[in-house]
Coordinates of C-alpha atoms and ligand atoms in Angstrom, one line a residue:
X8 CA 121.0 95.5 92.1
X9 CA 118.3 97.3 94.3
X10 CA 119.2 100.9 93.8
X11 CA 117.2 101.5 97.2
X12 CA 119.8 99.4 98.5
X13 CA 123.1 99.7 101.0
X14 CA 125.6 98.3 98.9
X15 CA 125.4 99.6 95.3
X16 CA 125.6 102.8 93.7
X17 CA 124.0 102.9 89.7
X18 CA 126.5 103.2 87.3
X19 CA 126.7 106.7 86.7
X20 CA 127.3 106.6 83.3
X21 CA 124.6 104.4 81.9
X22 CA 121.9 107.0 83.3
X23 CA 120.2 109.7 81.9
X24 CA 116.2 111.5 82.3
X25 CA 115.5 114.3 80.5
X26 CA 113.6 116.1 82.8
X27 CA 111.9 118.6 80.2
X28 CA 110.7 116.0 78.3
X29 CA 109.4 113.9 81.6
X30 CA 107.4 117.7 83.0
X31 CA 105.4 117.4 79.2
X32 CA 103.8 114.0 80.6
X33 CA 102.0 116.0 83.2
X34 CA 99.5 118.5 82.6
X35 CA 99.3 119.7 86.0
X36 CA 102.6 120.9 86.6
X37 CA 102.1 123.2 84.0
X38 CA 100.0 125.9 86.0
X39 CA 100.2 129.2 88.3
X40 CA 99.7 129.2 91.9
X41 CA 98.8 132.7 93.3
X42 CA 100.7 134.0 90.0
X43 CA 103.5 132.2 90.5
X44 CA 104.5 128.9 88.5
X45 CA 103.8 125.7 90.7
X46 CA 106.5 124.0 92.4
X47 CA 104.9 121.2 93.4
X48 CA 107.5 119.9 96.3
X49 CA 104.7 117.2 97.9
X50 CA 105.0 114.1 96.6
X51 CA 105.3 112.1 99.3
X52 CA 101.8 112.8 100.2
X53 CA 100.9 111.9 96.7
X54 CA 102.6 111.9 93.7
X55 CA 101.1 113.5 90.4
X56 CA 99.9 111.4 87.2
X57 CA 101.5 111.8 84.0
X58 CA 98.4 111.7 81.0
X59 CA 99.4 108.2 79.9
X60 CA 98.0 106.8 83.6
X61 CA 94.9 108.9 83.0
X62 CA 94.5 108.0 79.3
X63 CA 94.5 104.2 80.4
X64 CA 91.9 105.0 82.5
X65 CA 89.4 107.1 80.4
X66 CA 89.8 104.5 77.4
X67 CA 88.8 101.8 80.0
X68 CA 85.9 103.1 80.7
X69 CA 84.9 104.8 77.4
X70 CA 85.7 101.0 75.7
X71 CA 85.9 98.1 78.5
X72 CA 84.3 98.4 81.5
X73 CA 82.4 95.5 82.8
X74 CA 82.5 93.9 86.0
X75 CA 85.5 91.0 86.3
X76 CA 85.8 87.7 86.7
X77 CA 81.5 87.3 85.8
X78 CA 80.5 87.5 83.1
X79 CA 80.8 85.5 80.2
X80 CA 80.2 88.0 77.9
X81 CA 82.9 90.1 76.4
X82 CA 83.6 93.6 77.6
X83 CA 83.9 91.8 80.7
X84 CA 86.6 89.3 79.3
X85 CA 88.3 92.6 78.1
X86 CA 88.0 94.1 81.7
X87 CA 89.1 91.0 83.3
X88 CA 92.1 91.0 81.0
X89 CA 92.6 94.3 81.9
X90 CA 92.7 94.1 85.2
X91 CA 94.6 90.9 85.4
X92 CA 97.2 92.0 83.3
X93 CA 97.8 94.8 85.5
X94 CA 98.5 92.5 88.2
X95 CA 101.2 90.9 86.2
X96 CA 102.5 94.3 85.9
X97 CA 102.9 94.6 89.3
X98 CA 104.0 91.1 89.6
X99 CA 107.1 92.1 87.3
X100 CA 107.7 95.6 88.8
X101 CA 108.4 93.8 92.3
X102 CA 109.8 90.7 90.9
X103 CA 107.5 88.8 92.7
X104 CA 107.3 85.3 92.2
X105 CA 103.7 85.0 91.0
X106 CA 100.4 87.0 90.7
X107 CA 99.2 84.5 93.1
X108 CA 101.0 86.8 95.8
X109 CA 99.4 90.0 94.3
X110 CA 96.4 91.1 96.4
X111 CA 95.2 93.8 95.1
X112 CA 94.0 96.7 98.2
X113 CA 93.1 100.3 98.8
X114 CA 96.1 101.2 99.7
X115 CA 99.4 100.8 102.1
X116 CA 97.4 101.4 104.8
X117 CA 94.7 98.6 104.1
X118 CA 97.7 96.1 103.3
X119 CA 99.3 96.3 106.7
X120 CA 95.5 96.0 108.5
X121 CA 95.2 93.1 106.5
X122 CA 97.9 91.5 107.7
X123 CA 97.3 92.9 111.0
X124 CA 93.7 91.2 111.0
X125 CA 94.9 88.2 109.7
X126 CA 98.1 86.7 111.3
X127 CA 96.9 88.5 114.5
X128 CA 94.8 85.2 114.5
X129 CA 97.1 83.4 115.8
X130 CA 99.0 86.1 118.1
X131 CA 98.7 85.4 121.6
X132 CA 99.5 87.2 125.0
X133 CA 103.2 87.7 125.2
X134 CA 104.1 87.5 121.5
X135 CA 105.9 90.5 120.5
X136 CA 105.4 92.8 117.3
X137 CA 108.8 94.8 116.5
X138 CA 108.8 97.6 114.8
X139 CA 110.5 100.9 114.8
X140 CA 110.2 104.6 116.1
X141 CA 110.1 106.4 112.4
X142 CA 107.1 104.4 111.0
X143 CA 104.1 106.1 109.4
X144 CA 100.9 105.8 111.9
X145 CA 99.8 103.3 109.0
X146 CA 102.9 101.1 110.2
X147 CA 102.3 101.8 113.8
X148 CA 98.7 101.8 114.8
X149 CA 97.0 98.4 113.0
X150 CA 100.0 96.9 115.4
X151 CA 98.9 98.6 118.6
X152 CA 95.1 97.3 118.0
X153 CA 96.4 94.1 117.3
X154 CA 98.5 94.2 120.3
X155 CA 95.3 95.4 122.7
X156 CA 93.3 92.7 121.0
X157 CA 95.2 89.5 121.8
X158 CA 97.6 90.7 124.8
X159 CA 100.5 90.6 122.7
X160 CA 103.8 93.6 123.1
X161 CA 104.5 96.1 120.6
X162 CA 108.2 96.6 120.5
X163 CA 110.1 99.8 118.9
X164 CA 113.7 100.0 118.0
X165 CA 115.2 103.4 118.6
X166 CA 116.2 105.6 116.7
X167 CA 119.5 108.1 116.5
X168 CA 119.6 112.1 116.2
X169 CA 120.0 111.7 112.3
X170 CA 116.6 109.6 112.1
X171 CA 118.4 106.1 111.4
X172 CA 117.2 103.4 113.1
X173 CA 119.6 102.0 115.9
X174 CA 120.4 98.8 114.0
X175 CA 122.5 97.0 116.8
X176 CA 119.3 97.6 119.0
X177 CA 116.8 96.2 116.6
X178 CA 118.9 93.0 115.8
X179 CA 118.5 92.6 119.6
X180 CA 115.2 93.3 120.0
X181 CA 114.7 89.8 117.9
X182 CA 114.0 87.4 120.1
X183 CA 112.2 83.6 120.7
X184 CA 108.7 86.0 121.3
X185 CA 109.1 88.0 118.3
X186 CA 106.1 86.8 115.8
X187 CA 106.5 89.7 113.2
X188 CA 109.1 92.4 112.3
X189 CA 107.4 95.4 110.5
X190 CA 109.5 98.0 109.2
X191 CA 109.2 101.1 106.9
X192 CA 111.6 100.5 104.1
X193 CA 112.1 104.4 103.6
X194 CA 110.8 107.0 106.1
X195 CA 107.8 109.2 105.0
X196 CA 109.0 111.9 107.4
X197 CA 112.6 111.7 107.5
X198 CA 113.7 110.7 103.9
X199 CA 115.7 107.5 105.7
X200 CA 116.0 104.4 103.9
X201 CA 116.4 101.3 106.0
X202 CA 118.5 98.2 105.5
X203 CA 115.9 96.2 104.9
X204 CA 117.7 93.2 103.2
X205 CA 119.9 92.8 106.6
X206 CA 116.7 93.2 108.8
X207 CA 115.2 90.6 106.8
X208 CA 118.5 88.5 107.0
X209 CA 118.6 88.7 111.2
X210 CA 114.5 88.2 111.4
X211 CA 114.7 85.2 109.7
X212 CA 117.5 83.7 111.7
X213 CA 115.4 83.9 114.1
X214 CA 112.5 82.2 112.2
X215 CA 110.4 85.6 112.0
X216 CA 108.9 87.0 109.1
X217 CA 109.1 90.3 107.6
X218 CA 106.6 93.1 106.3
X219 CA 108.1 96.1 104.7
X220 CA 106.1 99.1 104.3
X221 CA 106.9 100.5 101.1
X222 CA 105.0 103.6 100.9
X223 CA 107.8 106.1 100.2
X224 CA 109.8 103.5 98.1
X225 CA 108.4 102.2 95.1
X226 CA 108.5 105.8 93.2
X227 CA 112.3 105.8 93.8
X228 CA 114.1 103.2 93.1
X229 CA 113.4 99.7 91.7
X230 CA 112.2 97.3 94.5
X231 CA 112.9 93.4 94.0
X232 CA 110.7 91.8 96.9
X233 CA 112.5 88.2 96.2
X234 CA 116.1 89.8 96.5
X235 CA 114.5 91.2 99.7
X236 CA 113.2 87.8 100.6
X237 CA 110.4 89.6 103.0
X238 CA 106.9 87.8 103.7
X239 CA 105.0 90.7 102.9
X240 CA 105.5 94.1 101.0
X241 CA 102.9 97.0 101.3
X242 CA 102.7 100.1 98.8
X243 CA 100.1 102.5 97.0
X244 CA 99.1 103.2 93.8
X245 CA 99.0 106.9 94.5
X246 CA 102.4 107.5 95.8
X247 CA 103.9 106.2 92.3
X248 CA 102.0 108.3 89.8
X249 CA 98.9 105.5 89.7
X250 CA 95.4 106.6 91.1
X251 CA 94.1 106.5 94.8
X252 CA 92.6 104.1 96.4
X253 CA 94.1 100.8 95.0
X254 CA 97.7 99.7 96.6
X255 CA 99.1 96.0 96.6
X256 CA 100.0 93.8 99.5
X257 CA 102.6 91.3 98.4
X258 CA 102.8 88.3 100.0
X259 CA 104.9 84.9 99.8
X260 CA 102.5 82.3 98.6
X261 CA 103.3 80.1 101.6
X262 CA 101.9 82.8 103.9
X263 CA 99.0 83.6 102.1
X264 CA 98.0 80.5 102.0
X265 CA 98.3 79.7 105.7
X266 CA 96.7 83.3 106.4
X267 CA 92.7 83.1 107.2
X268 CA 90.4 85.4 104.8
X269 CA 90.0 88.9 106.0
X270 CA 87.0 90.7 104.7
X271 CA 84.2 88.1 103.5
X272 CA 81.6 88.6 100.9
X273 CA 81.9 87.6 96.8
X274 CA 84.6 87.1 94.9
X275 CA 86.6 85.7 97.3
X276 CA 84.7 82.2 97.6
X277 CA 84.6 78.8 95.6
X278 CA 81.3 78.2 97.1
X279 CA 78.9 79.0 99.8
X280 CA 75.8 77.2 101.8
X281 CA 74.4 78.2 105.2
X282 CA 76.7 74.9 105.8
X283 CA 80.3 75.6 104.7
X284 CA 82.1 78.6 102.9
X285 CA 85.1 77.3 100.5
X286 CA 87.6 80.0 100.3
X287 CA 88.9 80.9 96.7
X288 CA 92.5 80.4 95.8
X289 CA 94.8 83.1 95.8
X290 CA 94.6 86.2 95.4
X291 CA 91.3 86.7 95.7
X292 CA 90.5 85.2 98.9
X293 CA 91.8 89.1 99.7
X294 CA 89.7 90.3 97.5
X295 CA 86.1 90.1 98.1
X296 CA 83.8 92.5 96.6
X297 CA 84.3 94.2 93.5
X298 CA 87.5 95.5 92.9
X299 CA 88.9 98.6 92.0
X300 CA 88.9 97.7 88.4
X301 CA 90.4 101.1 87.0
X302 CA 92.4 101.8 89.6
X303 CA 94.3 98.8 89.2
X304 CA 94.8 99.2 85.2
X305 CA 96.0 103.1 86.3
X306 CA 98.4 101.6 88.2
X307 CA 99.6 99.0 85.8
X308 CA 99.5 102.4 83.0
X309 CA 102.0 104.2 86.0
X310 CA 104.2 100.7 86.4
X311 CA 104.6 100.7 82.3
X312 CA 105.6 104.8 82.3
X313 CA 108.0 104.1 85.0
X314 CA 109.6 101.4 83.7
X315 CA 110.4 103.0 80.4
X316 CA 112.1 105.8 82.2
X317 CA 113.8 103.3 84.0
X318 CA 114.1 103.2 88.2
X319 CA 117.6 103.5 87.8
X320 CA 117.2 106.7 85.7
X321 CA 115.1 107.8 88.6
X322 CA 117.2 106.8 91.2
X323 CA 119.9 108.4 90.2
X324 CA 118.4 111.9 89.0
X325 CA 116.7 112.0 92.1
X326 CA 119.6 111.3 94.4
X327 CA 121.5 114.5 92.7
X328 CA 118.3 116.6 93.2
X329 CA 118.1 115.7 96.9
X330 CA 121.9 116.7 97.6
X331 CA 121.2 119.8 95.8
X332 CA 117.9 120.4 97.8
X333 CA 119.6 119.8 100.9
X334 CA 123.1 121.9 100.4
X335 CA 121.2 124.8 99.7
X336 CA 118.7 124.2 102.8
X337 CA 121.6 123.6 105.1
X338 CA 122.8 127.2 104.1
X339 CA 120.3 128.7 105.3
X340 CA 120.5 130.8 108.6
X341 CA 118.1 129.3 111.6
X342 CA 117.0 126.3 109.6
X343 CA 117.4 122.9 111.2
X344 CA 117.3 120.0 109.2
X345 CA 115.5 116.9 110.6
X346 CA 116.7 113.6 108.9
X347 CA 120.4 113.5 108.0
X348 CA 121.1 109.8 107.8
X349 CA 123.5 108.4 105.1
X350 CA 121.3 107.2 103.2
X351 CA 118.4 108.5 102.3
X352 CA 115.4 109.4 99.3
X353 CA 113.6 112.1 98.2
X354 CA 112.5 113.6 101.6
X355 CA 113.5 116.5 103.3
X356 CA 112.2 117.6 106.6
X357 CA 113.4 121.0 108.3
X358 CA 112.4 123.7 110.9
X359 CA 113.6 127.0 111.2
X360 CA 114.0 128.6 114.5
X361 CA 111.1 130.9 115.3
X362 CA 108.5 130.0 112.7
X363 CA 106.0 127.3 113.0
X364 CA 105.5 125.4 109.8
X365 CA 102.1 125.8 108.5
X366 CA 103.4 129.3 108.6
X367 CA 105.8 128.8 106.5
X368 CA 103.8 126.3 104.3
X369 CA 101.1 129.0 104.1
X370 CA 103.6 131.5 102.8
X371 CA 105.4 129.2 100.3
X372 CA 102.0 128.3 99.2
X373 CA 101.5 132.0 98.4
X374 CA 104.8 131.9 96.1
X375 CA 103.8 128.7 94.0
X376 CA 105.3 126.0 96.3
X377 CA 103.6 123.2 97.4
X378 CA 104.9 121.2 100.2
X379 CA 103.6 119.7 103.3
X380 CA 103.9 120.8 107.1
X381 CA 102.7 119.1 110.1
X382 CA 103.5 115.7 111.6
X383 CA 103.7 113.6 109.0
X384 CA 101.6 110.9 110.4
X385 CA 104.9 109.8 112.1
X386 CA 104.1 112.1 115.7
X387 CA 106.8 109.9 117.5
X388 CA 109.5 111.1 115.1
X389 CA 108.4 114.8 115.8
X390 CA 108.4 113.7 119.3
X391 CA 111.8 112.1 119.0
X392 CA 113.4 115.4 117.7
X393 CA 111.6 117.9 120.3
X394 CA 109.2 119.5 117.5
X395 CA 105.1 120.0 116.8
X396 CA 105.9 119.2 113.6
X397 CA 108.0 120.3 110.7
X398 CA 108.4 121.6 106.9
X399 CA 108.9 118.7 104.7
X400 CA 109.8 119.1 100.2
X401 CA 109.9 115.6 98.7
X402 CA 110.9 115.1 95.2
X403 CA 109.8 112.9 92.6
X404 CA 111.7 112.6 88.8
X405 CA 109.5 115.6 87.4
X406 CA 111.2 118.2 90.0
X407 CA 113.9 120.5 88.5
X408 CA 116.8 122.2 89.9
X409 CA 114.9 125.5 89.7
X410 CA 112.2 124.2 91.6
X411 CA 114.4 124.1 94.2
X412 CA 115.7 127.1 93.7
X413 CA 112.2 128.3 93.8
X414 CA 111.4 127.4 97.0
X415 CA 114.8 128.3 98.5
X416 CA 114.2 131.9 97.4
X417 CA 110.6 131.7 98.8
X418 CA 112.0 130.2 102.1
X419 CA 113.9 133.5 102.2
X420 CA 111.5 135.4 101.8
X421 CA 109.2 133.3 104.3
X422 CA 111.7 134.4 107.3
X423 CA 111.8 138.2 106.4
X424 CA 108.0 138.5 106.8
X425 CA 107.9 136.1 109.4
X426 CA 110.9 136.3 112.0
Ligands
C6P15 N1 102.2 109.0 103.8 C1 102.7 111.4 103.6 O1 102.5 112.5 103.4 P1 98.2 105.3 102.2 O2 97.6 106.5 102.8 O3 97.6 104.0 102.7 O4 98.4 105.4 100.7 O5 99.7 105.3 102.8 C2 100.0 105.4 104.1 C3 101.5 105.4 104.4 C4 102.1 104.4 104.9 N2 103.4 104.3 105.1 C5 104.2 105.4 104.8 C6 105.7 105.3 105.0 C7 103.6 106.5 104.2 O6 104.4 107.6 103.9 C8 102.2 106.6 104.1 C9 101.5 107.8 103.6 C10 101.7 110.3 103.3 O7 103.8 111.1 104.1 C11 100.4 110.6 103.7 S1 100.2 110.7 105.5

């Protein structure tokens, strides 16, 4: 069962992540920030890499590397293999149906323009795009060009003063104009996770597809895209302990086949005259160019590490950390926390009354913790709850309990210098 998911808890008792044992993985943890050990709180921006994914990557290029899919000689069968084999990893990690439905991108953000670009073919004036008011610019923007490209609506479901989305509202906002229903599956700036399997469900009773953005999800819990049964499912490599710049739009085969090519050039054709262009076969008529080669066998190196400590394992440690994180948060004097809905993962935003938060950032920096402040890229959600912006610690499976006690104590001290 989808541990991301409304209707199941893990079973307690099965789980277990030794968290000492995890920290050794990464080097970088290990290290003093202005003489204090590094709490590093910000993984939500980016999560860290444990040596294995950079091991994968140095040996690739000190044994394999060779362009793909060209040449017939044989560090480039090994890179091909290489890279191929890392999109079956990612094929299994999502449970997608085949690598056919693996395209291979720079990142969450370039997924969603690439759907954007390419089903806004066949948007016209009146259509409607629904999405909702705590997506990531990433989920929002690529929507309102589309939207000022081919006259079509963007529509956003509300949300409630503990960041949920207003569900009743949303299932209504599905409609006979509705062409696509884009949704965050967990909140980069409020820590919510939506019910994305019942979106899905009241979408497609109304014969409209799906895209999840799933950014903040695939480091947290396992993700099943056919239990889901959404068209499309965005994430990054970077967010999940893989490197930047390579991410991974799923999409159903049907769709991707009906989809027009985004970005032309090789790679992504059978064959080409000044007379007719035939398109590859999937995936790579989304790929053209040369891909990201390493990055993508990084990534497959972080799906392999993360599957053998187990998404459950994760889920589940997490889950405890980010009650103990917020208890001690809530008991603060003056400090407001911003996202409180029932469910939720790894993300905790809060202001406290008086103190803008790159102060505070600035000052927590100064005692070894790392988190971020600002808007989020999400300013409607600092909009919907009155603020410039907030303080926000996100946890990944390396954080310890005295990390959090870490930045708790700095917090403290953060309000006597500054109130
Ligand atoms: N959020 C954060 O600090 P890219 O940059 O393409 O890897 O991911 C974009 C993106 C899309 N959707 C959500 C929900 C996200 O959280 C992000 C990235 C980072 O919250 C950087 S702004």
């Amino acid at each position: 069962m989808n541990a991301l998911s409304h209707t199941s808890k893990p079973d307690a008792a099965r789980l277990a992540l030794d968290v000492e044992r995890v920290r050794v993985d990464f080097p970088i943890l290990h290290q003093q920030v202005h003489g204090c050990p590094l709490a590093f709180l910000d993984n939500a921006a980016s999560a860290q890499r444990p040596r294995q994914v950079t091991e994968a990557i140095s040996h690739y290029y000190h044994h394999d590397h060779a362009n793909v899919h060209r040449g017939v000689h044989t560090l480039s069968h090994r890179a091909t293999d290489a890279y191929e084999g890392a999109r079956e990893k990612v094929r299994g990690f999502i449970n997608a149906a085949s690598t056919s439905e693996i395209v291979f991108t720079r990142g969450t953000t370039e997924s969603i323009n690439l759907v954007a670009a390419t089903l806004g073919q066949s948007v016209r004036p009146g259509d409607e795009i629904l999405i909702t008011h705590l997506e990531h610019h990433s989920n929002i923007v690529p929507w309102k060009l589309l939207c000022e490209r081919t006259g079509a609506v963007l529509r956003v479901a509300p949300i409630d003063a503990d960041g949920a989305v207003r569900l009743d509202e949303l299932q209504q906002m599905i409609g006979p104009r509705t062409r696509l229903v884009a949704v965050a599956h967990v909140s980069n700036a409020l820590g919510t996770v939506n019910p994305v399997k019942r979106i899905v469900e009241w979408a497609h009773a109304a014969d409209v597809p799906v895209l999840l953005d799933g950014a903040q999800a695939t480091l947290h819990a396992a993700v099943d895209v056919r239990e889901l049964d959404c068209e499309f499912y965005a994430f990054s490599g970077h967010k999940m302990c893989g490197p930047t710049g390579i991410g991974v739009l799923y999409g159903k085969q049907h769709w991707l086949e009906k989809l027009p090519p985004w970005q032309g050039g090789g790679e992504m054709i059978l064959s080409v005259s000044f007379a007719e262009t035939v398109y590859n076969k999937l995936p790579y008529k989304f790929e053209a160019g040369t891909p990201n080669i390493a990055g993508a066998i990084g990534l497959g190196a972080a799906i392999d590490y993360l599957s053998e400590i187990g998404l459950a394992n994760i889920a589940a440690y997490e889950s405890r950390l980010l009650g103990y994180m917020t208890d001690r948060l809530a008991a603060i004097d003056g400090l407001r926390l911003i996202g409180t809905a029932e469910v939720k993962a790894g993300v905790q935003s809060f202001v406290i009354d008086g103190i803008h938060p790159h102060d505070l950032g600035t000052v927590l920096d100064h005692k070894g913790v790392a988190i971020r402040t600002g808007h989020h890229c999400a300013m409607p959600v600092m909009e919907f709850f009155g603020v410039a912006g907030t303080a926000r610690a996100s946890l990944a499976f390396y954080n310890t309990q005295s990390e959090i006690d870490q930045l708790i104590d700095a917090l403290q001290v953060a309000r006597e210098i500054l109130s």
